[in-house]
Short mmCIF file of C-alpha atoms in Angstrom, two decimals:
data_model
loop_
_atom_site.label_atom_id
_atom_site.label_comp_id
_atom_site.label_asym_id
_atom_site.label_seq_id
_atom_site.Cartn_x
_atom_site.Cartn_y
_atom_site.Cartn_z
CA UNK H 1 17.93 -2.32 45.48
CA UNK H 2 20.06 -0.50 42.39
CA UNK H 3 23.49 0.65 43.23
CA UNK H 4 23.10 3.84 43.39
CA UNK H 5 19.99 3.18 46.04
CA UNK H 6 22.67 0.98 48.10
CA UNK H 7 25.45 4.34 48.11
CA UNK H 8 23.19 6.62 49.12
CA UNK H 9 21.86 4.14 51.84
CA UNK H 10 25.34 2.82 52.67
CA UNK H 11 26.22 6.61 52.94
CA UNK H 12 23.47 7.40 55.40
CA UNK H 13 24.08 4.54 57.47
CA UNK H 14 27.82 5.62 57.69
CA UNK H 15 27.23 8.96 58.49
CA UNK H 16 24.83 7.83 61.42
CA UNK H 17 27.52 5.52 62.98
CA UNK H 18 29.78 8.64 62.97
CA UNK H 19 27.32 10.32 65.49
CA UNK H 20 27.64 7.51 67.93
CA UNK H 21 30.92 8.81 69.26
CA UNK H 22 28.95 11.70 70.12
CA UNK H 23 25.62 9.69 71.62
CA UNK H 24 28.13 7.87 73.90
CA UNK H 25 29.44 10.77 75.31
CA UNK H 26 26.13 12.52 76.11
CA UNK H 27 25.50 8.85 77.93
CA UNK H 28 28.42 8.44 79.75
CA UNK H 29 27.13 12.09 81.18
CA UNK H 30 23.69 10.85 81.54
CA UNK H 31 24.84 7.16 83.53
CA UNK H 32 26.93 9.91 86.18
CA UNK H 33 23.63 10.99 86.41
CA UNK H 34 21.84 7.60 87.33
CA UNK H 35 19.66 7.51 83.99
CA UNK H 36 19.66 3.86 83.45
CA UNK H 37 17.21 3.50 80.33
CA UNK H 38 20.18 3.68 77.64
CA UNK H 39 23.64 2.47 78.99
CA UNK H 40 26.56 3.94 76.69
CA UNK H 41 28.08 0.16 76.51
CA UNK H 42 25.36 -1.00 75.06
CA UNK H 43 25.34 1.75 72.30
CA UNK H 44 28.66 0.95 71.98
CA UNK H 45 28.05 -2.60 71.76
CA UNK H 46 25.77 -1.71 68.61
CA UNK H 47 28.38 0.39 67.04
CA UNK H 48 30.90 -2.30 66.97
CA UNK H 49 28.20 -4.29 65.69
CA UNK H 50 27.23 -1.83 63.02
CA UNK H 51 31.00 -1.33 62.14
CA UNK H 52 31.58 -5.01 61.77
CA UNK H 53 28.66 -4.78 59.35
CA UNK H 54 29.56 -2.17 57.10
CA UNK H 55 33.18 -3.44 56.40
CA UNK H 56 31.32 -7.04 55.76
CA UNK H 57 29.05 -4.64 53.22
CA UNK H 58 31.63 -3.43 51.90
CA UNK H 59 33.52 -6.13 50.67
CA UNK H 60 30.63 -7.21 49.42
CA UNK H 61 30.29 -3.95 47.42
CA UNK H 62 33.75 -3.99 46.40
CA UNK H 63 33.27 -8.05 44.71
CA UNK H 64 30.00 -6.96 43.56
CA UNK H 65 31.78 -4.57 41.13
CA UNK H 66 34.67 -6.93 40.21
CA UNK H 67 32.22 -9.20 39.33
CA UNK H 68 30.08 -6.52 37.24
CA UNK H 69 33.50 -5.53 35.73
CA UNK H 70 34.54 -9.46 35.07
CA UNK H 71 31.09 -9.97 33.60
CA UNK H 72 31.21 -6.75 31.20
CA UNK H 73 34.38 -7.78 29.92
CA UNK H 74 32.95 -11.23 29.15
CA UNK H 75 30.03 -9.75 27.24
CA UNK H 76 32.26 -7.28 25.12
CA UNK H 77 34.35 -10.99 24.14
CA UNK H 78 31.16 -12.46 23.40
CA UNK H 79 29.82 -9.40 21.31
CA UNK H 80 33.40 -9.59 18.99
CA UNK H 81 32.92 -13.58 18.80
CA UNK H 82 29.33 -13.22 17.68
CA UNK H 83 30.52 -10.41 15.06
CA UNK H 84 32.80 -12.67 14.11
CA UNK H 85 31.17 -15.75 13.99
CA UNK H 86 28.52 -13.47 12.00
CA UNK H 87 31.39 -12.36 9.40
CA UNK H 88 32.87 -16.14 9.03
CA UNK H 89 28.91 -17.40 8.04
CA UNK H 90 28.85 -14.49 5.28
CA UNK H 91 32.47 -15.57 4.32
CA UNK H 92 31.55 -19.30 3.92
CA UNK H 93 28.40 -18.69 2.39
CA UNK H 94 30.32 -16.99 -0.39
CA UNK H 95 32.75 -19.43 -0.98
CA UNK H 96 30.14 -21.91 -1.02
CA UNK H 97 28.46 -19.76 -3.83
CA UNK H 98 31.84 -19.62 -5.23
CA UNK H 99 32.09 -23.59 -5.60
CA UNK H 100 28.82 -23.65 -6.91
CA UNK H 101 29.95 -21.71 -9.24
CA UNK H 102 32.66 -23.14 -10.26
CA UNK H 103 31.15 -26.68 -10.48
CA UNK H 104 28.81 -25.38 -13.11
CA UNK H 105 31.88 -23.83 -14.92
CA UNK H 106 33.45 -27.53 -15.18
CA UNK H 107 30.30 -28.81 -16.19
CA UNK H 108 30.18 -26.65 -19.25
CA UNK H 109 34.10 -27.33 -20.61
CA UNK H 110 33.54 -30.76 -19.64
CA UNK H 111 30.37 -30.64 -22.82
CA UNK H 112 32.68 -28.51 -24.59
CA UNK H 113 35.53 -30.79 -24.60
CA UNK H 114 32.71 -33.77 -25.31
CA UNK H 115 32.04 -32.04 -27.98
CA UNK H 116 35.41 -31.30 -29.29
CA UNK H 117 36.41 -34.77 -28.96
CA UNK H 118 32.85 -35.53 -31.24
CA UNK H 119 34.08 -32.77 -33.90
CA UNK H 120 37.51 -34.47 -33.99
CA UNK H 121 36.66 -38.22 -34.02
CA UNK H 122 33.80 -37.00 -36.63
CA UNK H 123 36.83 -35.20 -39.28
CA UNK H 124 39.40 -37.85 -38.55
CA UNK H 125 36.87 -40.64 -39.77
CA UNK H 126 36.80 -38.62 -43.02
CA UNK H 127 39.61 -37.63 -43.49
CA UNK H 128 40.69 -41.29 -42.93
CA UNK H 129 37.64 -42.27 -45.77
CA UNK H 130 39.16 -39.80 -48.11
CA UNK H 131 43.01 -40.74 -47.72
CA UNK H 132 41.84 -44.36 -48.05
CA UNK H 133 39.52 -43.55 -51.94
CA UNK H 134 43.20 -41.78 -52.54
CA UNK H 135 44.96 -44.55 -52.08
CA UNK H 136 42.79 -47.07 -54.13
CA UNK H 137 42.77 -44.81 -56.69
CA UNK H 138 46.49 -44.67 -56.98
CA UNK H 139 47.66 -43.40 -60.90
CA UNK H 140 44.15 -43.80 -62.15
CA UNK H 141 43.64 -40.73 -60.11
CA UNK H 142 46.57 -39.28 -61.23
CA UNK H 143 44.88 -40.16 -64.96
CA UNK H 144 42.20 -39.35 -64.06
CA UNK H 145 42.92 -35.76 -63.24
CA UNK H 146 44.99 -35.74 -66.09
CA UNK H 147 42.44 -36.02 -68.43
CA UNK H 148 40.13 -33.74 -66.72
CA UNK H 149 42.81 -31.05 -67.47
CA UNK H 150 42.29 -28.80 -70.63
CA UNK H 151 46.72 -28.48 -70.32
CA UNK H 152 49.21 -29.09 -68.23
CA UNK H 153 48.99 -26.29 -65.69
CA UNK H 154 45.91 -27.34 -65.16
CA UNK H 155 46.49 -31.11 -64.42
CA UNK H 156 49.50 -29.64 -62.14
CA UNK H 157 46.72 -27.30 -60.56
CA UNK H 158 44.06 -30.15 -59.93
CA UNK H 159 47.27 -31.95 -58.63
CA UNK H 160 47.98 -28.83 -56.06
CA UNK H 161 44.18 -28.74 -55.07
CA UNK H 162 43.95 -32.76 -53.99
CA UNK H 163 47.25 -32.09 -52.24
CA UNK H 164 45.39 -29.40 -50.21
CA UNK H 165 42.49 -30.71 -49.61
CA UNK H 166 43.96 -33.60 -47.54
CA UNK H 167 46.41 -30.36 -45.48
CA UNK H 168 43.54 -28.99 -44.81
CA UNK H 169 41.72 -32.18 -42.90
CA UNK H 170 44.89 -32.51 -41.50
CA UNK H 171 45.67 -29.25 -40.09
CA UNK H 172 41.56 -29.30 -39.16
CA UNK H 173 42.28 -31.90 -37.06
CA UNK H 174 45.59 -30.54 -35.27
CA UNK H 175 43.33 -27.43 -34.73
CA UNK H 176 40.77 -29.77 -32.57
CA UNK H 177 43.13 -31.35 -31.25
CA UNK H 178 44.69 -27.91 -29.87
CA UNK H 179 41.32 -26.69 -28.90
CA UNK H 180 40.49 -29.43 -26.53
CA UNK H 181 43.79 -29.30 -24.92
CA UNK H 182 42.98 -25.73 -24.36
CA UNK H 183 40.24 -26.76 -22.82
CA UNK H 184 41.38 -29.43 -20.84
CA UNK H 185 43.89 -26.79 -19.60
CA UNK H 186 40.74 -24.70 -18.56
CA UNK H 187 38.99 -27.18 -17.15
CA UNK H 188 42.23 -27.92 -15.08
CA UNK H 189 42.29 -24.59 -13.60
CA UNK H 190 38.80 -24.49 -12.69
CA UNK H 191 39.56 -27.62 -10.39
CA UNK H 192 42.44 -26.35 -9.18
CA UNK H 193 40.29 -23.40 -7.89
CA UNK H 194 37.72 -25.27 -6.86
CA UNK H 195 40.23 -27.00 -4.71
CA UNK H 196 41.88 -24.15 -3.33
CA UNK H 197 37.99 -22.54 -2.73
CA UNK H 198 37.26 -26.16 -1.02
CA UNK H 199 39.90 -25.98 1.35
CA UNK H 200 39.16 -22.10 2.32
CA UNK H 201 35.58 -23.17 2.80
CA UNK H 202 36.59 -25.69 5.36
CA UNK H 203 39.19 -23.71 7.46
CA UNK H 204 36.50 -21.18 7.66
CA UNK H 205 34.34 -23.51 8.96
CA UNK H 206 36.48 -25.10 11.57
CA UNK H 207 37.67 -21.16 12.61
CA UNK H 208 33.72 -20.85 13.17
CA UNK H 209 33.66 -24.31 15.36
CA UNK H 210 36.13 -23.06 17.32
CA UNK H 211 34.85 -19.48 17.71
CA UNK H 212 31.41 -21.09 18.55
CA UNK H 213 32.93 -23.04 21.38
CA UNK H 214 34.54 -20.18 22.62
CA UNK H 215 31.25 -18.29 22.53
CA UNK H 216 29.82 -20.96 24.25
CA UNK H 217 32.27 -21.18 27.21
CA UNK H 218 31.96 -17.18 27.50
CA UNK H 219 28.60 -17.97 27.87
CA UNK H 220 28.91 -20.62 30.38
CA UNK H 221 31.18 -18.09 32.28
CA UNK H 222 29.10 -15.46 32.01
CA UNK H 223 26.35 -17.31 33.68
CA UNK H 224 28.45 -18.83 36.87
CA UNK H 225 29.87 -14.53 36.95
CA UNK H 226 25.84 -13.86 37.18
CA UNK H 227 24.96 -16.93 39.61
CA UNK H 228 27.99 -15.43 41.99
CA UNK H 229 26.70 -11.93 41.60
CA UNK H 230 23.19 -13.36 42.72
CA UNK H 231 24.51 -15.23 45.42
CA UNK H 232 26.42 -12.00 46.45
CA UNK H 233 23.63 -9.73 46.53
CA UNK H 234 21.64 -12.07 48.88
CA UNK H 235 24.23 -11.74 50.95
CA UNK H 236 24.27 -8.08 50.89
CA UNK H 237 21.04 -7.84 51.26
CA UNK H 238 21.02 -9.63 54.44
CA UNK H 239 23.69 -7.90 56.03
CA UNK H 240 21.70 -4.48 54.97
CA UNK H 241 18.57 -5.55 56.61
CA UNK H 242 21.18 -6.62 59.31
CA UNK H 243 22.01 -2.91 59.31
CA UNK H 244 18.81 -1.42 59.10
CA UNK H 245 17.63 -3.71 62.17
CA UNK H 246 20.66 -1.93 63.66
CA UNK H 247 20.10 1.50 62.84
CA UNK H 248 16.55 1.47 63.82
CA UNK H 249 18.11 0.63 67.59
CA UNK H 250 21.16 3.50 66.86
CA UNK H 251 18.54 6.00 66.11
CA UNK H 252 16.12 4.93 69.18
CA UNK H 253 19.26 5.53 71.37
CA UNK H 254 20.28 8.26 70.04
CA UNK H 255 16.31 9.85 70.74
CA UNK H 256 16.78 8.50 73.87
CA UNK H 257 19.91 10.51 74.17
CA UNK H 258 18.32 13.47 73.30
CA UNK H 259 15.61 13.46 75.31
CA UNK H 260 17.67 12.24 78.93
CA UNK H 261 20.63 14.76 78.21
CA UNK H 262 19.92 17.76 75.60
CA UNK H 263 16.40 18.75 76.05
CA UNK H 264 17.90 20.32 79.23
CA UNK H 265 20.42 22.61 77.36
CA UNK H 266 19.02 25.80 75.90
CA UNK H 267 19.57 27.83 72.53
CA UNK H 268 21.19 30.98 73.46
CA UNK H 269 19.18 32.67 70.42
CA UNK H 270 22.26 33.98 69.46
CA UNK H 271 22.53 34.08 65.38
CA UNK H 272 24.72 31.73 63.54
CA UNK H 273 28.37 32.45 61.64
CA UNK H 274 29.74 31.95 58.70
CA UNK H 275 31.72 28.67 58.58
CA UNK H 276 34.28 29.58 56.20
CA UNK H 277 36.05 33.27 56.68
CA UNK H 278 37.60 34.85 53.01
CA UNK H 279 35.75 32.47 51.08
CA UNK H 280 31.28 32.95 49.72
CA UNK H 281 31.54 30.60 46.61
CA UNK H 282 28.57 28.58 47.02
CA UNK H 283 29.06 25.89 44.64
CA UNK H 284 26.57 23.32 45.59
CA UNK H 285 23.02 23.88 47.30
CA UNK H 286 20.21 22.52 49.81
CA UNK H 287 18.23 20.94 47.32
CA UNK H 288 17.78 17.54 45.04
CA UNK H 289 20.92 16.59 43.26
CA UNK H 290 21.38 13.14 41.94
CA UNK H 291 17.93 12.37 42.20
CA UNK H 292 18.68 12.68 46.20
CA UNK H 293 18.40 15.62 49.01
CA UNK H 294 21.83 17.69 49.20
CA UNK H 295 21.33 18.27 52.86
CA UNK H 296 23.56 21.46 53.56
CA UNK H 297 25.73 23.79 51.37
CA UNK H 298 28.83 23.37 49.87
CA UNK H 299 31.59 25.98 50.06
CA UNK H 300 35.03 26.24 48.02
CA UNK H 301 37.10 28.67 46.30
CA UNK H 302 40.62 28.70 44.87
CA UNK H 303 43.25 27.86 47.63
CA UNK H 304 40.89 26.62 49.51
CA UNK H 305 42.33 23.41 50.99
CA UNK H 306 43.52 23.66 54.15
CA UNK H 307 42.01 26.79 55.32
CA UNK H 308 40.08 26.88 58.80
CA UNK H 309 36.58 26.21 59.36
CA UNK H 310 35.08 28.13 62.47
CA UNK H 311 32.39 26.85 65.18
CA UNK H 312 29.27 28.81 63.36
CA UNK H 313 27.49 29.30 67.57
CA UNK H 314 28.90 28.24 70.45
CA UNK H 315 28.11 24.63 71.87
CA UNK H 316 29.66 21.11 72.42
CA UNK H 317 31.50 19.25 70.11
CA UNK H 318 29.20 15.53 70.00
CA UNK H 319 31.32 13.96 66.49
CA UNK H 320 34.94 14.80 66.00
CA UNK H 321 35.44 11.78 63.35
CA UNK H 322 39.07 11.17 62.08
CA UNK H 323 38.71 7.56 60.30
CA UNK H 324 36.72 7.32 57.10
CA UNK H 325 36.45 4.95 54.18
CA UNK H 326 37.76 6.79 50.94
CA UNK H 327 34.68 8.03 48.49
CA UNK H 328 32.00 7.22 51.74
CA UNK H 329 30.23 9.90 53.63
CA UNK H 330 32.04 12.96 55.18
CA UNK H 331 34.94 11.99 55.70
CA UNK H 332 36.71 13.43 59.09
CA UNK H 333 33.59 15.60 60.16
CA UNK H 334 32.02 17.70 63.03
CA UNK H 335 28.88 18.22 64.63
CA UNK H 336 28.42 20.74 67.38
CA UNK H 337 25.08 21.02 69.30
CA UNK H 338 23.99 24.59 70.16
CA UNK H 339 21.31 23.38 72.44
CA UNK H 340 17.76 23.46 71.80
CA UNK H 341 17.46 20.92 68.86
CA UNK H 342 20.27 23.13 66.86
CA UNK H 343 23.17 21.00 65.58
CA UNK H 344 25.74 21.99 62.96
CA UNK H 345 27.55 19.52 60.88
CA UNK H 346 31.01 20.36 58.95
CA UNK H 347 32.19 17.66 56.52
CA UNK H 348 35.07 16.62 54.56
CA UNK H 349 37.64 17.94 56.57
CA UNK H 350 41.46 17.25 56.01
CA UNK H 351 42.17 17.69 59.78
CA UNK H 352 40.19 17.92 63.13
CA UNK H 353 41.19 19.94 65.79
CA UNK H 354 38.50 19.54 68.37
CA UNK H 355 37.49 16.47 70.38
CA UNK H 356 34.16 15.12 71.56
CA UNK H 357 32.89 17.26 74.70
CA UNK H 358 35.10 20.71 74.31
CA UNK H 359 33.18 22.88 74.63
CA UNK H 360 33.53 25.57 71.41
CA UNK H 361 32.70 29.53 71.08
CA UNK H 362 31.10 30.72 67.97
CA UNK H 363 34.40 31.96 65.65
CA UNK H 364 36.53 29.21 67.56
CA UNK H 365 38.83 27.17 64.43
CA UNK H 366 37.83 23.39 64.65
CA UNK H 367 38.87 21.60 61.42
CA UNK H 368 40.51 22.79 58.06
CA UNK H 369 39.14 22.25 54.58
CA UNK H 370 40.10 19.10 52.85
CA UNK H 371 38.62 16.75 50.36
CA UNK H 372 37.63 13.43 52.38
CA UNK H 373 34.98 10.99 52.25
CA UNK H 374 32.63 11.00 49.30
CA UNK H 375 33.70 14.02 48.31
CA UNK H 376 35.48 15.25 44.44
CA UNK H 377 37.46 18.76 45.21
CA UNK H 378 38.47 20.62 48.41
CA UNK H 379 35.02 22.26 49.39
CA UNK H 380 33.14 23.01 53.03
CA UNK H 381 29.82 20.74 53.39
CA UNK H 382 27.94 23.00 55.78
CA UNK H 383 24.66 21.29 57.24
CA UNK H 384 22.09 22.94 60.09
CA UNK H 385 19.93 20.37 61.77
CA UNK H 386 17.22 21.12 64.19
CA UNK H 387 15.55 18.46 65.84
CA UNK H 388 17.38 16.29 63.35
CA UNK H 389 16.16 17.40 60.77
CA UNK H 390 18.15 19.39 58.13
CA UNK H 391 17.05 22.93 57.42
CA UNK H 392 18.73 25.41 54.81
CA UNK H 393 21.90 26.82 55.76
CA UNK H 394 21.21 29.80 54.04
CA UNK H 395 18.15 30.48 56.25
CA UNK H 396 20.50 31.05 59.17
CA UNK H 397 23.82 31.77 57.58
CA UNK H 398 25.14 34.93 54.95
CA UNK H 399 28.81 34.99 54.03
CA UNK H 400 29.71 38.17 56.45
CA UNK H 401 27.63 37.22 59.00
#
């Protein structure tokens, strides 16, 4: 059954143990008259019964939402985890890619560097071959270059030109040298990073351990929220066949009622009032609204609250109800039977002034306008019922009338 199935049941079934008050008067009378087929402390019996049962319902209701409020809450955690958890596997991924990266960076200085340390071991040998024909040479050389020369600047030139030659191995190799430091340097750096991108990597992934556990324990709670809800709802359910069982009985008495105490009074005929003097704003119908039957008309205006609400015929009052659950029903309400099948009903009252038997003439003040029960602004819920069933108002009511 979906919730809003249960507070439109839970509503009916409250409005029909408000009537009771009224069925055990009209049996009381009856009993003075020796009718013994419905006694009134039986009925009375039933609507203790039936009242035990709908505050049981009730806190039922009432857990059933803090559980469906508990269990929303838990999903909307889980939903952020999971978003999370979501964001930390793109993160890590990346990093990951990131490594990768950089792993294949280090690979390629670590060949460079090979390679510089190949270039530098290759000119060092060399330059080592050539200082070492130098040496042997010794002042031959020196001759030797000597009498190569066409004149003396051009011996001291050839001198100038060996001289260089060996700088420039020299300063070849320094400039290797540098280069692979350079690179060593680079290669450093790229480790360092890697390191760094390492340890990210694996924070990230024990943030996402943890956030998985968490997701999993939301989930686990989630589930023993639903299993309570479950167990909850077959209790409800029980106690609202308990109440239907019950209400089938209310409703046989109160036929019962009828037909041993108020087949004998007669309509007058006479036509019926308007409910609600100074004030015609119809602001709510006899028709479907909320996918269920608005049985009567509601009535407001500005200033309403508070203002009287007159017998529409004259009759006897059968409900006077002054206790109500908040946001359930009509809250303090009146019914008045004209005789012949005719009942009115006027709901949501913020204060009852008649009492079950007085006898009421059409015009007479019996309640003021309020804003109890299920009800969301100060209004009039107006209701005509004949034979039980509910008519349109407007079929025997005009504002004037």
């Amino acid at each position: 059954m979906s919730k809003n199935r249960k507070f439109w049941k839970t509503k009916m079934l409250r409005g029909t143990a408000g009537v009771l008050a009224g069925v055990l008067f009209l049996l009381m009378a009856a009993e003075n008259r020796d009718i013994p087929e419905v006694r009134a402390d039986d009925v009375s019996q039933m609507q203790d019964e039936y009242e035990a049962l709908e505050q049981k319902n009730q806190e039922y209701e009432e857990q059933l939402s803090q559980f469906a409020e508990e269990r929303q809450e838990e999903l909307a955690y889980q939903q952020t985890l999971g978003q999370q958890i979501s964001v930390l596997e793109s993160q890590i991924k990346l990093k990951e890619e990131e490594q990768r990266q950089l792993e294949a960076d280090i690979a390629v200085k670590q060949e460079e560097i090979a390679q510089k340390e190949e270039d530098i071991e290759e000119n060092y040998n060399l330059f080592k071959k050539r200082l070492r024909a130098m040496y042997m040479a010794g002042e031959a050389s020196a001759l030797d270059v000597l009498l190569s020369s066409n004149s003396i600047s051009d011996f001291l030139a050839n001198i100038v030109y060996v001289r260089r030659v060996s700088e420039h191995d020299n300063q070849l190799i320094q400039t290797l040298e540098a280069e692979k430091q350079e690179l060593s340097d680079m290669m450093a750096g790229l480790e360092k990073d890697l390191a760094a991108a390492e340890k990210t990597r694996k924070d990230m992934a024990a943030k996402q351990v943890e956030m998985s556990e968490a997701y999993q324990k939301t989930t686990a709670s989630i589930n023993a929220i639903k299993k309570q809800e479950q167990e909850f709802a077959e209790n409800q359910e029980e106690i609202q066949r308990q109440m239907d069982a019950l209400e089938a009985e209310i409703a046989h008495a109160i036929e019962e009622a009828k037909r041993q105490n108020m087949q004998s009074i007669d309509y007058s005929g006479d036509g019926f009032a308007w409910p609600l003097p100074n004030y015609s704003m119809i602001t709510s119908l006899f028709e479907m609204r909320w996918g269920q039957m608005h049985k009567g008309i509601d009535i407001s205006g500005s200033g309403v609250h508070g203002e009287p609400i007159v017998a529409s015929n004259h009759g006897t009052v059968i409900t006077a109800q002054t206790t109500y659950i908040p946001g359930y029903s009509y809250g303090k309400y009146v019914m008045i039977d004209h005789g012949g099948g005719y009942v009115t009903l006027y709901g949501h009252c913020s204060e009852v002034l008649v009492t079950v038997g007085q006898e009421v003439s059409k015009g007479d003040v019996i309640a003021k306008v309020g804003n109890t029960g299920n009800s969301f602004g100060a209004h009039l819920h107006f209701e005509v019922r004949v034979d039980g069933v509910a008519q349109n108002p407007l079929n025997y009511v005009s504002y004037g009338s």
